[in-house]
Amino acid sequence: MSIVADELLACQSANMPEDDASASGGAIAPAGKVEFTDIAATDAVRVVSNGADARTITITGRLASGAIDSEALVLNGATPVAGSKLFERILKIAASAADGARTVTVTRNNGPTFTPIATLEPTITSVRRLFYNAASESGVTTRYEKIFFKNTNASLTLTAAAIQLTADPAATIRIGAAPSNDDTASVANRKTAPGSVVFVDDGVSQNIAGSALAAGSGVGVWVEMQRGANAAAVKNTFTVQLAGTTT
Amino acid sequence: MKVDSYTCNGVRVPAGAVRARIIKRLTSLRARAGATSETARAPLLTKAVELQKELDRLKEFADDAMVGRAGCGADLTEQIQAIPDDGDVYTYTCPKCGNTGTVRKTPAPEEEKADVVATS
């Protein structure tokens, strides 16, 4: 059976920094996701598992004041647990441990809709936003973080594989494929540019190494965020796509 | 060693135009899925799910937000390969559709450069 889109997973890298001093990049970290739907309006968060589950889910985000805060919610199996802190945006969601069988659904506590925010599937322990707590400065600032796309199909290679930035409403992002697949390159901090990477904006589609991603392999995608001098705060999303052909 | 190739995605278009394009494809796919056997339906419905996700991602944008791309397919490889890897931002222009954008090439890490010198 051909590769389907759900088999091309976007993952974190080993080092997802929360400041400008820590390392950025590294090897693939498949237990971490980078895709979620941010909370649309300031509200509490609700978590629920799909079976017996007593893990702790820690929600970290900004309150309406702008301050970063966290709330630890202990799962009660398939009975929803609602938090009390009101988050204006979500920064990261972390499970206290991995579970090979349980799926945790994180939603806004806006019953009866319960708008989805993120899903932590079996073996997934975190979902997070890139460029955590990054701020503009008196001069132009450029930061670099790394994600991966992994081909989780059991046997098929994604051929004619290319990445592209399909949406960048804030016009602040460029992306670049790592020079080789399954690489472990990192930089000393997220203000240090990775070597030998070609960063392009959303107007260009870029092939990955060998134009192919074998079954089980991952391709690193460096993400560059540039903010102008004294740039205003931005709360936005960007979309990266890996596409190719399959037998 | 990565051999680069680059393709133009086209000029910017408003979210409304992208939405209309996706809705047209979705309508067509669903109609075809409804008119075919259950077995043949599967890839059509899988594609429909992907397109619906794309549509959902566009929900937050006003119709006139320039967040889409028209599509082009022109080969920009020669132009982008000519750009030096000096870390500066350069502008490319598609010869087919006129789309312009920016590229930055970061230099190779120092240890890779030193290795090249040692073996040359």
Short mmCIF file of C-alpha atoms in Angstrom, two decimals:
data_model
loop_
_atom_site.label_atom_id
_atom_site.label_comp_id
_atom_site.label_asym_id
_atom_site.label_seq_id
_atom_site.Cartn_x
_atom_site.Cartn_y
_atom_site.Cartn_z
CA MET A 1 0.00 0.00 0.00
CA SER A 2 1.30 3.48 -0.87
CA ILE A 3 2.67 5.90 1.68
CA VAL A 4 -0.13 8.05 3.13
CA ALA A 5 0.23 11.54 4.54
CA ASP A 6 -0.29 10.34 8.13
CA GLU A 7 2.88 8.26 7.79
CA LEU A 8 5.02 11.36 7.26
CA LEU A 9 5.34 12.65 10.81
CA ALA A 10 6.70 16.01 11.90
CA CYS A 11 8.88 15.54 14.98
CA GLN A 12 11.02 17.55 17.30
CA SER A 13 14.81 17.45 17.34
CA ALA A 14 16.75 16.49 20.44
CA ASN A 15 17.36 20.10 21.45
CA MET A 16 14.36 22.41 21.35
CA PRO A 17 15.71 25.41 23.24
CA GLU A 18 13.73 27.67 25.54
CA ASP A 19 16.36 30.41 25.60
CA ASP A 20 19.08 31.84 23.39
CA ALA A 21 21.93 30.09 25.23
CA SER A 22 21.02 26.41 24.96
CA ALA A 23 21.89 24.11 22.08
CA SER A 24 19.52 23.81 19.15
CA GLY A 25 18.98 20.90 16.78
CA GLY A 26 20.58 17.47 17.02
CA ALA A 27 19.11 14.10 16.17
CA ILE A 28 15.46 13.30 15.64
CA ALA A 29 13.30 13.07 18.76
CA PRO A 30 10.30 11.05 17.56
CA ALA A 31 8.52 11.19 20.93
CA GLY A 32 7.98 14.91 20.43
CA LYS A 33 5.55 16.63 18.06
CA VAL A 34 5.55 20.18 16.76
CA GLU A 35 2.05 20.30 15.33
CA PHE A 36 -0.89 21.57 17.33
CA THR A 37 -3.74 24.07 17.05
CA ASP A 38 -3.24 26.94 19.43
CA ILE A 39 -6.02 27.93 21.80
CA ALA A 40 -8.19 30.43 19.93
CA ALA A 41 -9.13 32.56 22.93
CA THR A 42 -7.96 32.77 26.53
CA ASP A 43 -9.43 29.81 28.31
CA ALA A 44 -8.73 26.79 30.48
CA VAL A 45 -7.54 23.50 29.04
CA ARG A 46 -9.05 20.04 29.36
CA VAL A 47 -7.28 16.69 29.03
CA VAL A 48 -8.63 13.18 28.68
CA SER A 49 -7.14 9.79 27.89
CA ASN A 50 -8.77 6.91 26.03
CA GLY A 51 -8.42 4.41 28.85
CA ALA A 52 -6.86 3.77 32.25
CA ASP A 53 -4.22 6.46 32.57
CA ALA A 54 -2.87 8.35 35.56
CA ARG A 55 -0.05 10.28 33.96
CA THR A 56 0.44 13.96 34.55
CA ILE A 57 -0.01 16.30 31.62
CA THR A 58 1.72 19.63 32.16
CA ILE A 59 0.39 22.54 30.13
CA THR A 60 2.75 25.50 29.73
CA GLY A 61 1.61 28.68 28.13
CA ARG A 62 1.25 32.42 28.44
CA LEU A 63 -1.47 33.90 30.59
CA ALA A 64 -3.36 36.99 29.46
CA SER A 65 -0.77 39.05 31.33
CA GLY A 66 1.96 37.67 29.05
CA ALA A 67 3.61 35.76 31.87
CA ILE A 68 4.58 32.15 31.24
CA ASP A 69 2.89 29.71 33.61
CA SER A 70 2.31 25.96 33.90
CA GLU A 71 -0.47 23.75 35.13
CA ALA A 72 -0.12 20.05 35.93
CA LEU A 73 -3.25 17.99 35.26
CA VAL A 74 -3.39 14.40 36.48
CA LEU A 75 -5.25 12.21 34.03
CA ASN A 76 -8.26 10.28 35.27
CA GLY A 77 -8.44 7.74 32.47
CA ALA A 78 -11.31 8.41 30.10
CA THR A 79 -12.87 10.96 32.47
CA PRO A 80 -11.95 14.49 31.37
CA VAL A 81 -9.93 16.67 33.68
CA ALA A 82 -10.20 20.42 33.33
CA GLY A 83 -7.60 22.91 34.47
CA SER A 84 -8.28 26.24 36.09
CA LYS A 85 -5.52 28.44 34.72
CA LEU A 86 -6.52 30.58 31.75
CA PHE A 87 -4.02 30.42 28.92
CA GLU A 88 -3.85 33.01 26.17
CA ARG A 89 -1.54 30.74 24.13
CA ILE A 90 -0.04 27.30 24.52
CA LEU A 91 3.76 26.93 24.47
CA LYS A 92 4.18 23.25 25.24
CA ILE A 93 2.35 20.20 26.51
CA ALA A 94 4.31 17.41 28.21
CA ALA A 95 3.33 14.00 29.54
CA SER A 96 5.11 12.69 32.63
CA ALA A 97 5.84 9.39 30.87
CA ALA A 98 5.33 7.61 27.58
CA ASP A 99 2.50 5.14 27.13
CA GLY A 100 2.55 2.70 24.27
CA ALA A 101 -1.21 2.29 24.22
CA ARG A 102 -2.95 5.45 25.35
CA THR A 103 -3.94 8.56 23.40
CA VAL A 104 -4.41 11.81 25.28
CA THR A 105 -6.62 14.51 23.80
CA VAL A 106 -6.01 18.09 24.85
CA THR A 107 -8.77 20.59 24.18
CA ARG A 108 -9.94 23.99 25.15
CA ASN A 109 -12.42 23.76 28.03
CA ASN A 110 -15.18 25.46 26.04
CA GLY A 111 -17.94 22.95 26.38
CA PRO A 112 -19.86 21.66 24.57
CA THR A 113 -17.47 22.21 21.66
CA PHE A 114 -14.15 21.40 23.39
CA THR A 115 -12.07 22.74 20.52
CA PRO A 116 -9.07 20.45 19.87
CA ILE A 117 -5.60 21.73 20.69
CA ALA A 118 -3.35 18.66 20.46
CA THR A 119 -3.29 14.90 20.55
CA LEU A 120 -0.59 12.85 22.25
CA GLU A 121 -0.74 9.48 20.53
CA PRO A 122 0.87 6.36 21.98
CA THR A 123 4.63 6.94 22.59
CA ILE A 124 4.29 10.71 22.15
CA THR A 125 5.30 12.61 25.27
CA SER A 126 5.32 16.24 24.20
CA VAL A 127 3.99 18.81 21.78
CA ARG A 128 5.61 22.19 21.61
CA ARG A 129 5.84 25.48 19.81
CA LEU A 130 9.08 26.54 18.14
CA PHE A 131 11.00 29.65 19.21
CA TYR A 132 9.74 29.36 22.75
CA ASN A 133 9.94 32.69 24.58
CA ALA A 134 11.88 34.34 21.73
CA ALA A 135 11.84 38.14 21.71
CA SER A 136 12.80 40.81 19.21
CA GLU A 137 15.72 43.06 20.11
CA SER A 138 17.15 46.46 19.28
CA GLY A 139 18.78 44.97 16.20
CA VAL A 140 17.66 42.39 13.66
CA THR A 141 17.62 38.92 15.24
CA THR A 142 17.75 35.58 13.47
CA ARG A 143 17.14 32.31 15.26
CA TYR A 144 17.41 28.69 14.13
CA GLU A 145 15.58 25.62 15.35
CA LYS A 146 15.24 22.19 13.82
CA ILE A 147 12.41 19.76 13.24
CA PHE A 148 12.29 16.48 11.41
CA PHE A 149 9.97 14.74 9.01
CA LYS A 150 10.00 10.98 9.48
CA ASN A 151 8.77 8.42 6.98
CA THR A 152 7.08 5.86 9.22
CA ASN A 153 5.94 3.61 6.39
CA ALA A 154 7.26 0.10 6.94
CA SER A 155 8.87 -0.44 3.58
CA LEU A 156 8.32 2.27 0.98
CA THR A 157 10.60 5.16 0.06
CA LEU A 158 9.15 8.59 -0.56
CA THR A 159 10.69 9.55 -3.89
CA ALA A 160 10.97 12.96 -5.56
CA ALA A 161 10.83 14.22 -1.96
CA ALA A 162 10.83 17.96 -1.37
CA ILE A 163 9.98 20.33 1.42
CA GLN A 164 8.25 23.66 1.20
CA LEU A 165 6.97 26.33 3.49
CA THR A 166 3.33 26.36 2.46
CA ALA A 167 2.14 29.10 4.81
CA ASP A 168 3.99 31.90 6.57
CA PRO A 169 1.44 34.62 7.28
CA ALA A 170 3.86 36.61 9.44
CA ALA A 171 6.50 36.51 6.64
CA THR A 172 9.18 35.78 9.18
CA ILE A 173 10.23 32.22 8.38
CA ARG A 174 12.57 30.48 5.96
CA ILE A 175 13.34 26.77 5.95
CA GLY A 176 16.24 24.64 4.76
CA ALA A 177 16.72 20.90 4.44
CA ALA A 178 19.64 19.34 6.28
CA PRO A 179 22.51 18.37 3.93
CA SER A 180 21.91 14.66 4.62
CA ASN A 181 19.08 12.55 5.96
CA ASP A 182 19.06 11.22 9.55
CA ASP A 183 21.66 13.81 10.48
CA THR A 184 22.44 14.87 14.05
CA ALA A 185 23.81 18.36 13.45
CA SER A 186 23.20 20.91 16.13
CA VAL A 187 24.31 24.44 16.87
CA ALA A 188 25.57 25.91 20.14
CA ASN A 189 22.50 28.11 20.53
CA ARG A 190 19.56 29.13 18.39
CA LYS A 191 21.22 32.36 17.31
CA THR A 192 23.98 30.36 15.58
CA ALA A 193 23.35 29.44 11.97
CA PRO A 194 23.72 25.77 11.01
CA GLY A 195 26.33 25.14 8.33
CA SER A 196 25.70 24.24 4.69
CA VAL A 197 21.96 24.89 4.73
CA VAL A 198 20.06 26.78 2.04
CA PHE A 199 17.19 28.70 3.58
CA VAL A 200 14.30 29.56 1.27
CA ASP A 201 10.99 31.30 1.79
CA ASP A 202 7.52 30.04 0.90
CA GLY A 203 8.01 30.80 -2.77
CA VAL A 204 10.33 27.84 -3.37
CA SER A 205 10.10 24.08 -3.04
CA GLN A 206 13.44 22.45 -2.12
CA ASN A 207 14.44 18.82 -2.59
CA ILE A 208 15.85 16.83 0.31
CA ALA A 209 19.11 14.89 0.20
CA GLY A 210 18.94 12.29 -2.55
CA SER A 211 15.39 13.52 -3.28
CA ALA A 212 14.27 10.46 -1.35
CA LEU A 213 13.28 9.51 2.19
CA ALA A 214 13.59 5.82 2.92
CA ALA A 215 11.21 3.93 5.19
CA GLY A 216 12.13 4.68 8.78
CA SER A 217 14.34 7.64 7.87
CA GLY A 218 14.03 11.24 8.89
CA VAL A 219 15.02 14.48 7.23
CA GLY A 220 16.02 17.45 9.34
CA VAL A 221 14.44 20.76 8.45
CA TRP A 222 16.08 23.85 9.87
CA VAL A 223 13.66 26.69 10.52
CA GLU A 224 14.92 30.26 10.47
CA MET A 225 12.94 33.03 12.13
CA GLN A 226 14.08 36.57 11.50
CA ARG A 227 12.63 39.48 13.45
CA GLY A 228 13.31 43.11 12.63
CA ALA A 229 14.71 45.62 15.07
CA ASN A 230 12.18 46.25 17.85
CA ALA A 231 9.63 44.16 15.96
CA ALA A 232 6.18 43.94 17.53
CA ALA A 233 5.12 40.75 19.25
CA VAL A 234 3.77 38.13 16.89
CA LYS A 235 1.58 35.14 17.63
CA ASN A 236 1.28 33.12 14.51
CA THR A 237 1.77 29.81 12.78
CA PHE A 238 3.68 28.51 9.81
CA THR A 239 3.18 25.34 7.81
CA VAL A 240 5.93 23.11 6.44
CA GLN A 241 5.14 20.34 4.00
CA LEU A 242 7.06 17.27 2.92
CA ALA A 243 5.74 15.89 -0.35
CA GLY A 244 6.84 13.31 -2.84
CA THR A 245 5.77 10.31 -4.82
CA THR A 246 5.16 6.74 -3.76
CA THR A 247 4.56 3.34 -5.28
CA MET B 1 26.18 14.88 -0.42
CA LYS B 2 23.03 16.83 -1.15
CA VAL B 3 22.47 17.90 -4.74
CA ASP B 4 20.05 20.78 -4.62
CA SER B 5 17.10 21.48 -6.81
CA TYR B 6 14.54 24.22 -6.39
CA THR B 7 11.11 24.76 -7.91
CA CYS B 8 9.01 27.92 -7.94
CA ASN B 9 5.71 27.80 -6.03
CA GLY B 10 4.28 30.81 -7.82
CA VAL B 11 3.21 34.30 -6.83
CA ARG B 12 1.18 34.98 -3.73
CA VAL B 13 -2.59 34.62 -3.92
CA PRO B 14 -5.27 35.46 -1.36
CA ALA B 15 -6.58 32.86 1.08
CA GLY B 16 -10.01 33.15 -0.51
CA ALA B 17 -8.66 31.94 -3.85
CA VAL B 18 -6.88 29.03 -2.18
CA ARG B 19 -10.03 28.11 -0.30
CA ALA B 20 -12.10 28.18 -3.48
CA ARG B 21 -9.57 25.95 -5.22
CA ILE B 22 -9.59 23.41 -2.40
CA ILE B 23 -13.38 23.41 -2.11
CA LYS B 24 -13.68 22.78 -5.84
CA ARG B 25 -11.30 19.80 -5.59
CA LEU B 26 -13.04 18.48 -2.49
CA THR B 27 -16.45 18.65 -4.14
CA SER B 28 -15.14 16.82 -7.17
CA LEU B 29 -13.39 14.15 -5.09
CA ARG B 30 -16.43 13.49 -2.96
CA ALA B 31 -18.64 13.24 -6.02
CA ARG B 32 -16.25 10.73 -7.59
CA ALA B 33 -16.00 8.79 -4.35
CA GLY B 34 -19.77 8.56 -4.18
CA ALA B 35 -19.98 7.23 -7.71
CA THR B 36 -17.40 4.49 -7.34
CA SER B 37 -17.01 1.19 -5.55
CA GLU B 38 -16.03 0.98 -1.90
CA THR B 39 -12.60 -0.35 -2.76
CA ALA B 40 -11.85 2.36 -5.29
CA ARG B 41 -13.20 4.99 -2.93
CA ALA B 42 -10.42 4.68 -0.36
CA PRO B 43 -7.65 6.80 -1.98
CA LEU B 44 -10.21 9.45 -2.94
CA LEU B 45 -11.45 9.74 0.62
CA THR B 46 -7.91 9.79 2.01
CA LYS B 47 -7.11 12.70 -0.30
CA ALA B 48 -10.34 14.39 0.74
CA VAL B 49 -9.26 14.19 4.39
CA GLU B 50 -5.92 15.82 3.53
CA LEU B 51 -7.65 18.59 1.62
CA GLN B 52 -10.09 19.17 4.47
CA LYS B 53 -7.12 19.60 6.82
CA GLU B 54 -5.67 22.19 4.43
CA LEU B 55 -9.03 23.96 4.41
CA ASP B 56 -9.18 23.90 8.20
CA ARG B 57 -5.72 25.48 8.41
CA LEU B 58 -7.00 28.39 6.33
CA LYS B 59 -9.90 29.12 8.67
CA GLU B 60 -8.00 31.74 10.65
CA PHE B 61 -7.23 33.86 7.55
CA ALA B 62 -9.43 36.50 5.99
CA ASP B 63 -10.23 36.02 2.30
CA ASP B 64 -7.83 38.76 1.26
CA ALA B 65 -4.87 37.55 3.37
CA MET B 66 -2.06 36.80 0.90
CA VAL B 67 -1.10 33.45 2.34
CA GLY B 68 -1.47 31.18 -0.69
CA ARG B 69 0.67 30.47 -3.75
CA ALA B 70 -0.57 30.27 -7.33
CA GLY B 71 1.68 27.37 -8.32
CA CYS B 72 4.29 27.60 -11.07
CA GLY B 73 6.79 24.71 -11.22
CA ALA B 74 9.61 26.62 -12.92
CA ASP B 75 13.08 25.31 -12.17
CA LEU B 76 14.99 27.85 -10.09
CA THR B 77 17.95 25.55 -9.45
CA GLU B 78 20.52 27.35 -11.58
CA GLN B 79 19.61 30.73 -10.15
CA ILE B 80 19.71 29.61 -6.51
CA GLN B 81 22.83 27.48 -6.96
CA ALA B 82 24.65 30.58 -8.22
CA ILE B 83 24.05 32.36 -4.92
CA PRO B 84 27.17 32.26 -2.72
CA ASP B 85 27.12 30.56 0.69
CA ASP B 86 28.13 33.69 2.57
CA GLY B 87 25.17 33.88 4.96
CA ASP B 88 23.71 36.97 3.26
CA VAL B 89 20.14 37.23 2.02
CA TYR B 90 19.70 37.26 -1.77
CA THR B 91 16.59 37.79 -3.88
CA TYR B 92 15.51 35.37 -6.61
CA THR B 93 13.07 36.06 -9.42
CA CYS B 94 11.20 33.38 -11.29
CA PRO B 95 11.64 33.87 -15.05
CA LYS B 96 8.28 32.21 -15.72
CA CYS B 97 5.81 33.87 -13.32
CA GLY B 98 7.80 36.77 -11.86
CA ASN B 99 7.58 35.47 -8.30
CA THR B 100 10.30 36.96 -6.10
CA GLY B 101 11.58 35.84 -2.74
CA THR B 102 14.67 35.47 -0.63
CA VAL B 103 17.35 32.88 -0.08
CA ARG B 104 20.13 32.63 2.48
CA LYS B 105 22.93 30.08 2.18
CA THR B 106 24.94 29.40 5.31
CA PRO B 107 28.62 28.58 4.91
CA ALA B 108 30.00 25.13 5.68
CA PRO B 109 31.13 24.63 9.29
CA GLU B 110 34.78 25.46 9.93
CA GLU B 111 35.75 21.81 10.53
CA GLU B 112 34.40 20.83 7.10
CA LYS B 113 36.37 23.63 5.44
CA ALA B 114 39.54 22.59 7.28
CA ASP B 115 39.03 19.02 6.12
CA VAL B 116 38.78 20.17 2.52
CA VAL B 117 42.03 22.12 2.84
CA ALA B 118 43.84 19.14 4.36
CA THR B 119 42.92 16.77 1.58
CA SER B 120 43.25 19.05 -1.44
#
